Tab-separated table of C-alpha atoms in Angstrom:
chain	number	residue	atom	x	y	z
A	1466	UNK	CA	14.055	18.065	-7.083
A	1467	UNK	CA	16.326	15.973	-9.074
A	1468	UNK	CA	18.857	13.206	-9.349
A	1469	UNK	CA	22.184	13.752	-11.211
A	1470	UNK	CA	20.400	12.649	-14.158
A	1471	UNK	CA	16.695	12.926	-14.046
A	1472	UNK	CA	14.105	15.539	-13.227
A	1473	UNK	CA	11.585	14.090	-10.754
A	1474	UNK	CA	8.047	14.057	-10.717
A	1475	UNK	CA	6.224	16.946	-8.655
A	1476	UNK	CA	4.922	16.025	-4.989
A	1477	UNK	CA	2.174	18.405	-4.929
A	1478	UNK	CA	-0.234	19.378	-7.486
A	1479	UNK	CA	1.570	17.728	-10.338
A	1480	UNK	CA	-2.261	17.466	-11.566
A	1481	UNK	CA	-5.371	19.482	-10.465
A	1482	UNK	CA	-6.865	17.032	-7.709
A	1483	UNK	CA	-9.771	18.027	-6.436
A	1484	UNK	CA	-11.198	18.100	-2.770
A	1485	UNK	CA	-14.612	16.463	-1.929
A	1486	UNK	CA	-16.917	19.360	-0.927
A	1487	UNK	CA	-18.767	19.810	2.555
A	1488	UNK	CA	-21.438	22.020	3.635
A	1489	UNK	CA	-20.824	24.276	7.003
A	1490	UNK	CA	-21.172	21.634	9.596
A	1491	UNK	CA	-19.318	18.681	7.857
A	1492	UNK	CA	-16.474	21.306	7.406
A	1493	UNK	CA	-16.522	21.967	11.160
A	1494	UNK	CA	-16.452	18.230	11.401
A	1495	UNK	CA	-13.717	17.703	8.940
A	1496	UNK	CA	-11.357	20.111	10.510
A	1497	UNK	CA	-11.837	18.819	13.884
A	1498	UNK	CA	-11.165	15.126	12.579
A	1499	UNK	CA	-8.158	15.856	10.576
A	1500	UNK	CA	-6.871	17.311	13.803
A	1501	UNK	CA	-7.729	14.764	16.333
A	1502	UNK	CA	-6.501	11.457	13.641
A	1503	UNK	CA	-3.495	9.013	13.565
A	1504	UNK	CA	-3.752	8.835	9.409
A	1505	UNK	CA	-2.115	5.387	8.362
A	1506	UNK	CA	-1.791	4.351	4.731
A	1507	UNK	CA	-1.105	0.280	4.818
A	1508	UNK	CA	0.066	0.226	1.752
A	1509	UNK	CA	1.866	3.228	-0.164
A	1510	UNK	CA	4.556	4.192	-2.265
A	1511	UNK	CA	6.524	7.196	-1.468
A	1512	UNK	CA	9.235	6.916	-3.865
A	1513	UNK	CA	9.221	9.707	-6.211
A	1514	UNK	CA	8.860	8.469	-9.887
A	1515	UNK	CA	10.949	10.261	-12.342
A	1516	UNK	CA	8.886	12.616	-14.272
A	1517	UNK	CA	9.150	10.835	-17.243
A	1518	UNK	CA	8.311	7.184	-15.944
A	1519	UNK	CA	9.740	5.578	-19.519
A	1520	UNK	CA	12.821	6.302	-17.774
A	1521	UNK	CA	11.964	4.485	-14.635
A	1522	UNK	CA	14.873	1.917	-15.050
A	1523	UNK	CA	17.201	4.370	-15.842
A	1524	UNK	CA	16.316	6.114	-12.839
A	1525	UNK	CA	16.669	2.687	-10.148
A	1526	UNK	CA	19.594	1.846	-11.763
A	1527	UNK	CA	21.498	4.954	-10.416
A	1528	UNK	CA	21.047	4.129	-7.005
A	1529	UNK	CA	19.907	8.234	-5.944
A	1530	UNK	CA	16.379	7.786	-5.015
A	1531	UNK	CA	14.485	10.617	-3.337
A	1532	UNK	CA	11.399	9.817	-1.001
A	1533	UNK	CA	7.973	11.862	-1.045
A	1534	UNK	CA	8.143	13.414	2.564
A	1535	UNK	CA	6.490	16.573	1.426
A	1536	UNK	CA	3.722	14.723	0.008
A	1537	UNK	CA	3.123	12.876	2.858
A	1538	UNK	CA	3.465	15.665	4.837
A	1539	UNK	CA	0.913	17.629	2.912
A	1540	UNK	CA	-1.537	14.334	3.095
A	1541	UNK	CA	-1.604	14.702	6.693
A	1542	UNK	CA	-0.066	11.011	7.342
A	1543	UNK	CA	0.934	10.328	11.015
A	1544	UNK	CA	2.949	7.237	9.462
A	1545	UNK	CA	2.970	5.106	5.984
A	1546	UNK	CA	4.316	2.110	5.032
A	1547	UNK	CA	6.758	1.921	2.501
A	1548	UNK	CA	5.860	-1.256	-0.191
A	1549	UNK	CA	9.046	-1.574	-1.551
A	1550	UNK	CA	9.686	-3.508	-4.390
A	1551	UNK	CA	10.434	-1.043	-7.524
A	1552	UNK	CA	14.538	-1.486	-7.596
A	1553	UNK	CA	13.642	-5.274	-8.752
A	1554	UNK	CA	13.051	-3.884	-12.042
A	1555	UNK	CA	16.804	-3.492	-12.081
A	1556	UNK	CA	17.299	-7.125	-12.468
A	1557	UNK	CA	13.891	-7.984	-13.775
A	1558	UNK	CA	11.072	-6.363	-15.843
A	1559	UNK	CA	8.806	-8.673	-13.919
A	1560	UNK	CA	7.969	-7.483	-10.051
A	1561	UNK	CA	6.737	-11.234	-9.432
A	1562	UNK	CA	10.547	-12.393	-9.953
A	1563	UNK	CA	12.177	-9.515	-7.594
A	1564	UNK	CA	15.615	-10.486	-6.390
A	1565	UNK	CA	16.306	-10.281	-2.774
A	1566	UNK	CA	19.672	-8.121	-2.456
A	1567	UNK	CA	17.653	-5.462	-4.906
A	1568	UNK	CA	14.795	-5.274	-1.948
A	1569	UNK	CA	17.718	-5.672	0.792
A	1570	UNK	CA	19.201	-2.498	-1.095
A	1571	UNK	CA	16.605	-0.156	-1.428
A	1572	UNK	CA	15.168	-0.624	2.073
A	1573	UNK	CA	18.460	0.258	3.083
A	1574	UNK	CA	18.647	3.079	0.833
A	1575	UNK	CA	15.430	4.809	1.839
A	1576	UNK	CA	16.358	4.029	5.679
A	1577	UNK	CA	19.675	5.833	4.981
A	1578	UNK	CA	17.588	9.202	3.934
A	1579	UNK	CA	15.036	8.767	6.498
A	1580	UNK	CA	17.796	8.989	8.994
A	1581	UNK	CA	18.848	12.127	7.588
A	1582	UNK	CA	15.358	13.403	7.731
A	1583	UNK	CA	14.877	15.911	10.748
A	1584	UNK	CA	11.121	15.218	10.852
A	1585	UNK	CA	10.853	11.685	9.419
A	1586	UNK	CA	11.423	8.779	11.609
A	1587	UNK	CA	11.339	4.910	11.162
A	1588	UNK	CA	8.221	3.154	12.877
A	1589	UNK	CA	8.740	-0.539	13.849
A	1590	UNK	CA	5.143	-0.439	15.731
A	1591	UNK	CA	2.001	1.014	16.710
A	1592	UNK	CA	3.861	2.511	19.902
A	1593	UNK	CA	6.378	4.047	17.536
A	1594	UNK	CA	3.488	5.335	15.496
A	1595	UNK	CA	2.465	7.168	18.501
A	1596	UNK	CA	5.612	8.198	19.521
A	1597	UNK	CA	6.465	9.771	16.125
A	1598	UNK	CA	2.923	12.005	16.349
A	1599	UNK	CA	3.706	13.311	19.743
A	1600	UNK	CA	6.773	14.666	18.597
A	1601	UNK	CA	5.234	16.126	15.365
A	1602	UNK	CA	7.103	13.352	12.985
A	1603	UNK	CA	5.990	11.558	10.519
A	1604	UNK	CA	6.743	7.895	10.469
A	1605	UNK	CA	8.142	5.449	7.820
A	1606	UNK	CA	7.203	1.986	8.472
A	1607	UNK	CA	9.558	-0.382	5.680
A	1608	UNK	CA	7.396	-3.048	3.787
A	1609	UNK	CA	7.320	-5.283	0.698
A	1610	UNK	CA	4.989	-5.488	-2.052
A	1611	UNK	CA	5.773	-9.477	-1.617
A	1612	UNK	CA	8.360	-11.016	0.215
A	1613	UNK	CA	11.435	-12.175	-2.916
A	1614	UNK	CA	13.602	-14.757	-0.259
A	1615	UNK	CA	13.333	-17.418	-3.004
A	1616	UNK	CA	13.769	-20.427	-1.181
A	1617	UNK	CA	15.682	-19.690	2.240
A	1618	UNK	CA	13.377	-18.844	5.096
A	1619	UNK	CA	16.590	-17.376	7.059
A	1620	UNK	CA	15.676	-14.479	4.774
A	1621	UNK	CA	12.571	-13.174	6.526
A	1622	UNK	CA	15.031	-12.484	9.633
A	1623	UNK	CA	17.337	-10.411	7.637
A	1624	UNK	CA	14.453	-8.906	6.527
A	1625	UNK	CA	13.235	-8.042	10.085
A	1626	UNK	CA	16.692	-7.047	10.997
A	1627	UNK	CA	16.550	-4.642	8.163
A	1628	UNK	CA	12.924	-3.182	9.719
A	1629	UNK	CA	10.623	-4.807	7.795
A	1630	UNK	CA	7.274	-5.411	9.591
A	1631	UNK	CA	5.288	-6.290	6.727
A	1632	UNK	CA	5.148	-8.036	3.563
A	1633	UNK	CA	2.669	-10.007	0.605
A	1634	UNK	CA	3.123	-13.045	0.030
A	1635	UNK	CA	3.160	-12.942	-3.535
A	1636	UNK	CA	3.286	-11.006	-6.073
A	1637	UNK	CA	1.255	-11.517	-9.640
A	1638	UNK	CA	2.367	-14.690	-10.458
A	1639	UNK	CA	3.773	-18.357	-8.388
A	1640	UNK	CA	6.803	-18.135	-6.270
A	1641	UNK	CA	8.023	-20.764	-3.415
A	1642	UNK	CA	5.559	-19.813	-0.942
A	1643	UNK	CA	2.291	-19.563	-2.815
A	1644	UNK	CA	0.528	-18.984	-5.899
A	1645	UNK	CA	-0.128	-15.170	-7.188
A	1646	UNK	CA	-3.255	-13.859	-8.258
A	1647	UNK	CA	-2.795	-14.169	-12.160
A	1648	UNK	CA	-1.995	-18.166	-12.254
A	1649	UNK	CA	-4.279	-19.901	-14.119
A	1650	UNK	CA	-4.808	-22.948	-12.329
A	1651	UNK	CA	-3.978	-21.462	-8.958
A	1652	UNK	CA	-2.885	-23.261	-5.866
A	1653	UNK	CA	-3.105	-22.393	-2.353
A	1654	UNK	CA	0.321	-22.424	-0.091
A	1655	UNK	CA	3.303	-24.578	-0.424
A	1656	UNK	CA	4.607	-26.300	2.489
A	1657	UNK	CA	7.242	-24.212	2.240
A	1658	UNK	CA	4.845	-21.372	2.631
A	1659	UNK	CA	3.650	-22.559	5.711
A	1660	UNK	CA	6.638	-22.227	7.400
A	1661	UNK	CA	7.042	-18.395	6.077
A	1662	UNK	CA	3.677	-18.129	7.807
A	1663	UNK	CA	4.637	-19.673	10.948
A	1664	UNK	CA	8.163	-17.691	10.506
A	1665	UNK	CA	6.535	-14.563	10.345
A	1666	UNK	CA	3.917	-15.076	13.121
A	1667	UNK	CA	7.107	-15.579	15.455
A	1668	UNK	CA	8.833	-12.648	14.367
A	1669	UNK	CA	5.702	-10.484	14.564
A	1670	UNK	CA	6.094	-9.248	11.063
A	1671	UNK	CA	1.970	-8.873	9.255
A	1672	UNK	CA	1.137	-11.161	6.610
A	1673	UNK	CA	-0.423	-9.388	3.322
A	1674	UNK	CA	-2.253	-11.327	0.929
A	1675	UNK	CA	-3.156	-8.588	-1.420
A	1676	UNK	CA	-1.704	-10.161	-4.737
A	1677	UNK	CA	-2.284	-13.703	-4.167
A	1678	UNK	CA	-4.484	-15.852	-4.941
A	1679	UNK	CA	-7.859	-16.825	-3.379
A	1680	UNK	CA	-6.320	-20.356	-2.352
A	1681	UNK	CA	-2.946	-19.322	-0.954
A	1682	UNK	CA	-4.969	-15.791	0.700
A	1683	UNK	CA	-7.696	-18.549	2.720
A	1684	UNK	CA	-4.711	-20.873	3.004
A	1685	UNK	CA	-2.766	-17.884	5.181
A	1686	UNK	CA	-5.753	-16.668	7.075
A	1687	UNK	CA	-6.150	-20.612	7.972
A	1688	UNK	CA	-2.516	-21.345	9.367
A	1689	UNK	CA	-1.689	-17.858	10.625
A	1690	UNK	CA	-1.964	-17.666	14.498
A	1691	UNK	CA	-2.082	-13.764	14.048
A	1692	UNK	CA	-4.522	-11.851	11.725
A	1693	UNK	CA	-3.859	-10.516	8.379
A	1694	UNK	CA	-4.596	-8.408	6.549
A	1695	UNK	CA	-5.324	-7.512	2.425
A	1696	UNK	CA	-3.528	-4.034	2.405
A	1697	UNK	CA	-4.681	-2.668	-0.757
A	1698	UNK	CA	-7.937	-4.233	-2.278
A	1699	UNK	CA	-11.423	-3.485	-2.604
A	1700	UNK	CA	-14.657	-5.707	-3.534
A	1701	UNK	CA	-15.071	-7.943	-6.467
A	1702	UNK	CA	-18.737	-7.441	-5.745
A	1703	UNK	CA	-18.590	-3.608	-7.320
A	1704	UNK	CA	-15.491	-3.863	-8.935
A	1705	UNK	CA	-15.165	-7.477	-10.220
A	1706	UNK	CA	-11.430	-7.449	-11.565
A	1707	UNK	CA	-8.602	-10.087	-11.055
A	1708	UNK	CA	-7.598	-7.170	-8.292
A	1709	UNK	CA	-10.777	-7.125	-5.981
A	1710	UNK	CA	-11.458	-9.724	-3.424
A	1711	UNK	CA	-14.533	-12.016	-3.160
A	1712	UNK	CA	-16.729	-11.545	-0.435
A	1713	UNK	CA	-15.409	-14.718	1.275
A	1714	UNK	CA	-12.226	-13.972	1.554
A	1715	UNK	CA	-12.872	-10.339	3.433
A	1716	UNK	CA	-15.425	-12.272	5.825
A	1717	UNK	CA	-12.831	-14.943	6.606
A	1718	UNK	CA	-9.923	-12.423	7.023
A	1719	UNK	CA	-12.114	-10.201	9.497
A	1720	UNK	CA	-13.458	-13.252	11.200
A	1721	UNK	CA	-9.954	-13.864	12.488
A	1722	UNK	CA	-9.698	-10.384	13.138
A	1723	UNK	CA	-7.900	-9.189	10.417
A	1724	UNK	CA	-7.563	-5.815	8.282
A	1725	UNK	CA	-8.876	-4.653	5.288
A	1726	UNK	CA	-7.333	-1.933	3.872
A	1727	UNK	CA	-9.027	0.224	0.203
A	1728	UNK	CA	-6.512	0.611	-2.936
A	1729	UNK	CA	-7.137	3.775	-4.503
A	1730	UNK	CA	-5.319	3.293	-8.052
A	1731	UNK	CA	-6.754	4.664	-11.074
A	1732	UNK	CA	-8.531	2.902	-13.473
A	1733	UNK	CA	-8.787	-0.149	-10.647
A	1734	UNK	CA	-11.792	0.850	-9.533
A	1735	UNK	CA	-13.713	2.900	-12.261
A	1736	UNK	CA	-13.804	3.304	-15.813
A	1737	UNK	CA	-14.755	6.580	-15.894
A	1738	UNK	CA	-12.632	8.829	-17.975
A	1739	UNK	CA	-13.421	11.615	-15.091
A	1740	UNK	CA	-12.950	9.185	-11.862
A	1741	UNK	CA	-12.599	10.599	-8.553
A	1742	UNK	CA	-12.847	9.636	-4.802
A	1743	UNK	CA	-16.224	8.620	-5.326
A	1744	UNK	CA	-15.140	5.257	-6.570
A	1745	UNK	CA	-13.042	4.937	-3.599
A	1746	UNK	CA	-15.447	6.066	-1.156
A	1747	UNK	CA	-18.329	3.470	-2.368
A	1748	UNK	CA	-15.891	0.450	-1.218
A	1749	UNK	CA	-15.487	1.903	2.274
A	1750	UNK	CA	-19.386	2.299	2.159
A	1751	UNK	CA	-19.373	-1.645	1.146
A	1752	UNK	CA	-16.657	-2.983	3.241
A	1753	UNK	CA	-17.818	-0.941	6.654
A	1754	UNK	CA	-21.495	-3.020	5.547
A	1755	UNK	CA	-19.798	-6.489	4.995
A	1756	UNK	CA	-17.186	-6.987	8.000
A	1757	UNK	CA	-17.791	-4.271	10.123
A	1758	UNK	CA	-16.146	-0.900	10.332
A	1759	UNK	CA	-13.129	-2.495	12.825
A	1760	UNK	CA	-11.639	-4.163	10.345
A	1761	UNK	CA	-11.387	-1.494	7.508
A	1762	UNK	CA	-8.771	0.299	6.726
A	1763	UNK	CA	-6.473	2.811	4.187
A	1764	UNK	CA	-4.371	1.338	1.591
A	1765	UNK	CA	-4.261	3.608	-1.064
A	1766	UNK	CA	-1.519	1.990	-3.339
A	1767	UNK	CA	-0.427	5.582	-4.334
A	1768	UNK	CA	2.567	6.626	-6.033
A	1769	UNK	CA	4.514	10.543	-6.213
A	1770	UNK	CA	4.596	10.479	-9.872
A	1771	UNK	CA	2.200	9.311	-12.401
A	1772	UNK	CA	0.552	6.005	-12.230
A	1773	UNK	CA	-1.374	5.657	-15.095
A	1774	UNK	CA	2.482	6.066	-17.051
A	1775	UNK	CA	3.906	3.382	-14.696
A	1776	UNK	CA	1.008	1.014	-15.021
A	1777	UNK	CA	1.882	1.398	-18.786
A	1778	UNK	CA	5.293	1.045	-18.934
A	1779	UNK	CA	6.132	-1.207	-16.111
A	1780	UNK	CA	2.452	-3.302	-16.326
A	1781	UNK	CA	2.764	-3.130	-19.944
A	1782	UNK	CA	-0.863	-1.906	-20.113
A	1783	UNK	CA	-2.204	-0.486	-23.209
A	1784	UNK	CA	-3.281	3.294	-22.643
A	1785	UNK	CA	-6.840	2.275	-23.966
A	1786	UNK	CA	-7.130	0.159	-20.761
A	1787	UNK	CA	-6.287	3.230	-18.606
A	1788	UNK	CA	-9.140	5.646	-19.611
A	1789	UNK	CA	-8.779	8.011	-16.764
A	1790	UNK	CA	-5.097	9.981	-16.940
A	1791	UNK	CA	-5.719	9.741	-12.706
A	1792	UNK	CA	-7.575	9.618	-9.609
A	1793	UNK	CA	-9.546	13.091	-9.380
A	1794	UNK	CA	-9.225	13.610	-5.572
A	1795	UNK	CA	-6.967	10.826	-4.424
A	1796	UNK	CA	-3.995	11.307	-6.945
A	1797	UNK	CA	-1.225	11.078	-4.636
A	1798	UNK	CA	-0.481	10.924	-0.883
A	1799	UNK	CA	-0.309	14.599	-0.621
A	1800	UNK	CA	-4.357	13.436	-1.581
A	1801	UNK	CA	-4.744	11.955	2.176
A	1802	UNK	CA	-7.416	14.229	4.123
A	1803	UNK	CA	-9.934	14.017	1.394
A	1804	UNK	CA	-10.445	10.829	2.239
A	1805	UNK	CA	-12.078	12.184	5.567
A	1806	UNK	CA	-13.637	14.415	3.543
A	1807	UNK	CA	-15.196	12.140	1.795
A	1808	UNK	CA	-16.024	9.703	5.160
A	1809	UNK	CA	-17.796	12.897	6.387
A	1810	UNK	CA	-19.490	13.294	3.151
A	1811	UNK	CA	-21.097	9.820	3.307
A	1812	UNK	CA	-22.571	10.264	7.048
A	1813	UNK	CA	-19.986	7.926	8.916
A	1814	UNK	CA	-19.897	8.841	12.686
A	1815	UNK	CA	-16.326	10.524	13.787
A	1816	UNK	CA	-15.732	7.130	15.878
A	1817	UNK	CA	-16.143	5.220	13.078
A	1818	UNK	CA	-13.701	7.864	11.019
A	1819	UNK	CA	-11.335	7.588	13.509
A	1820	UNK	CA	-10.731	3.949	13.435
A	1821	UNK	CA	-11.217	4.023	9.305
A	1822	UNK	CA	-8.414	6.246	8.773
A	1823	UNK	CA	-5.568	4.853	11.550
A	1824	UNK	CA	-6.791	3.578	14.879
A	1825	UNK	CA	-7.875	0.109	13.100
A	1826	UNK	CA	-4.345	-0.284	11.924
A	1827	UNK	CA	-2.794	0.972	14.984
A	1828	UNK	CA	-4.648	-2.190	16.673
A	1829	UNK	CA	-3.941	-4.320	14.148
A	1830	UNK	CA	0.018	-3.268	14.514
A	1831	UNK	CA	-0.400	-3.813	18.155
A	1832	UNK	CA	-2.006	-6.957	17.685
A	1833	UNK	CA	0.973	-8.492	15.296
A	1834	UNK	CA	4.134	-6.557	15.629
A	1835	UNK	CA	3.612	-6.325	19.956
């Protein structure tokens, strides 16, 4: 697949991924779980990269994106959300400073395709969700990787208009609304940002606090009337990185009943040369342990195309910080199933599996979008 211009990055097996390995009776249990699930990725990219990501912003600027459906086909996901955000880099090299008619424009871009899609639908709610697996679709749900109105709150409704039913806060660094998780003498929310709380809770659109800081994350999960949720994190107790959460802020964001939801990007979890799913897996283990297992969730933070490259070109991380090239076993979307593999690997119950992989986010859904 291809634009005009640019050959695209492969959706399936653009790298040997592995699958986590199950004796006779898991296998039985796998296949029988894989069947009976409502998969949900929180947060996920589904934009196909360009194969050569240096070319990224040659790529956005052309306005021809294609979307991974086969991948998330091949994943087995009943419905992901979209995190868009990557057309910013149009106007801006930084995602923190996103302009809001480059988010209003790819949203509507990818909405345009999904329309066109026989077997790809968009998914406003969990009864949408549902909908879309009865009929044998899979769902798009549109979201931000943080919300770019600047200062006019009248934003967040065009946003809604446009489908959006979830969005961060913040990005990396401060904007109106809050402080990001990379300022160094970090604040919690502005006033301003309580009203995009407030705003939000009346429009039933889910608040993600993923990339902001600990102040501005307790500050939402204080003022919020609905629960939120950290869509793609894991814990700074194993993984202590400005990306992980502290052990406060999961307990606080369950205690209001919110959702917690583990990133699976490489190098973010592991510095393994060889890392696979196993890094992944041990923060389910953790999280199910520190909130309880109804309030965990799938967030992998994938992208179709190769992340280490965009980390490095669009991050502007050295290669020596990225020691693993991926994710052995969760490289991609198309990666999805093995994470039930490895759920059944670690001896969690097929209940508990079951609300892990989607039926904790379809109640969270339910619980904030109506």
């Amino acid at each position: 697949m291809t634009t005009p211009h640019l050959p695209l990055a492969r959706e399936i097996d653009r790298v040997p991924s592995s699958r986590v390995p199950l004796d006779a009776g898991q296998e039985a249990r796998y296949q029988r779980l894989a069947e009976e699930a409502t998969m949900i990725d929180v947060h996920q990219h589904p934009m196909i990269l360009p194969e050569d990501v240096g070319r990224l912003t040659e790529y956005l600027r052309a306005n021809v994106y294609s979307w991974g459906y086969e991948a998330v086909r091949q994943g087995g996901w009943t419905a992901v959300t979209t995190a868009n955000m990557f057309r910013c880099l149009v106007s801006n090299p930084d995602m923190s400073f996103a302009e809001f008619d480059d988010i209003l424009t790819e949203v509507g871009l990818m909405l345009s395709d999904v329309d066109r899609q026989e077997d790809v639908v968009k998914v406003s709610n969990a009864s949408e969700i549902e909908a879309a697996r009865q009929q044998g679709k899979t769902g798009f749900m549109p979201t931000l990787e943080h919300l770019a109105i600047g200062k006019d709150i009248n934003r967040l409704d065009i946003l809604y208009s446009a489908g959006v039913r979830l969005a961060g806060l913040t990005y990396n660094r401060k904007n109106y609304i809050g402080d990001g998780q990379n300022e160094r003498n970090a604040g919690g929310l502005s006033e301003f940002g309580v009203e995009v709380v407030r705003r939000m809770n009346q429009l039933g659109m889910c608040i993600d606090v993923s990339h902001a800081s600990i102040p501005t994350a307790m500050d939402a999960i204080e003022f919020s009337e609905a629960p939120i949720t950290f869509s793609h994190n894991a814990s700074y107790t194993l993984r202590p990185t400005t990306r992980t959460r502290r052990d406060e802020e999961l307990v606080a964001c369950a205690r209001k009943g919110g959702l917690i939801a583990i990133t699976a990007v490489p190098n973010s979890l592991s510095d393994d040369p060889k890392q696979d799913i196993n890094c992944v897996l041990d923060h389910y283990d953790y999280m199910v342990n520190l909130v309880g297992v109804d309030h965990v969730a799938i967030g992998t933070d994938t992208n179709v195309g190769d992340h280490v490259d965009f980390h490095h070109y669009v991050l502007n991380r050295p290669y020596d910080d990225l020691p693993a090239p991926y994710l052995d076993g969760l490289e991609s979307p198309a990666d999805g199933q093995n994470i039930i593999r490895g759920l059944v690997s670690r001896g969690h119950s097929d209940d508990d599996i079951l609300k892990i992989v989607g039926g904790n986010a379809l109640d969270f859904f339910r619980r904030v979008m109506g």
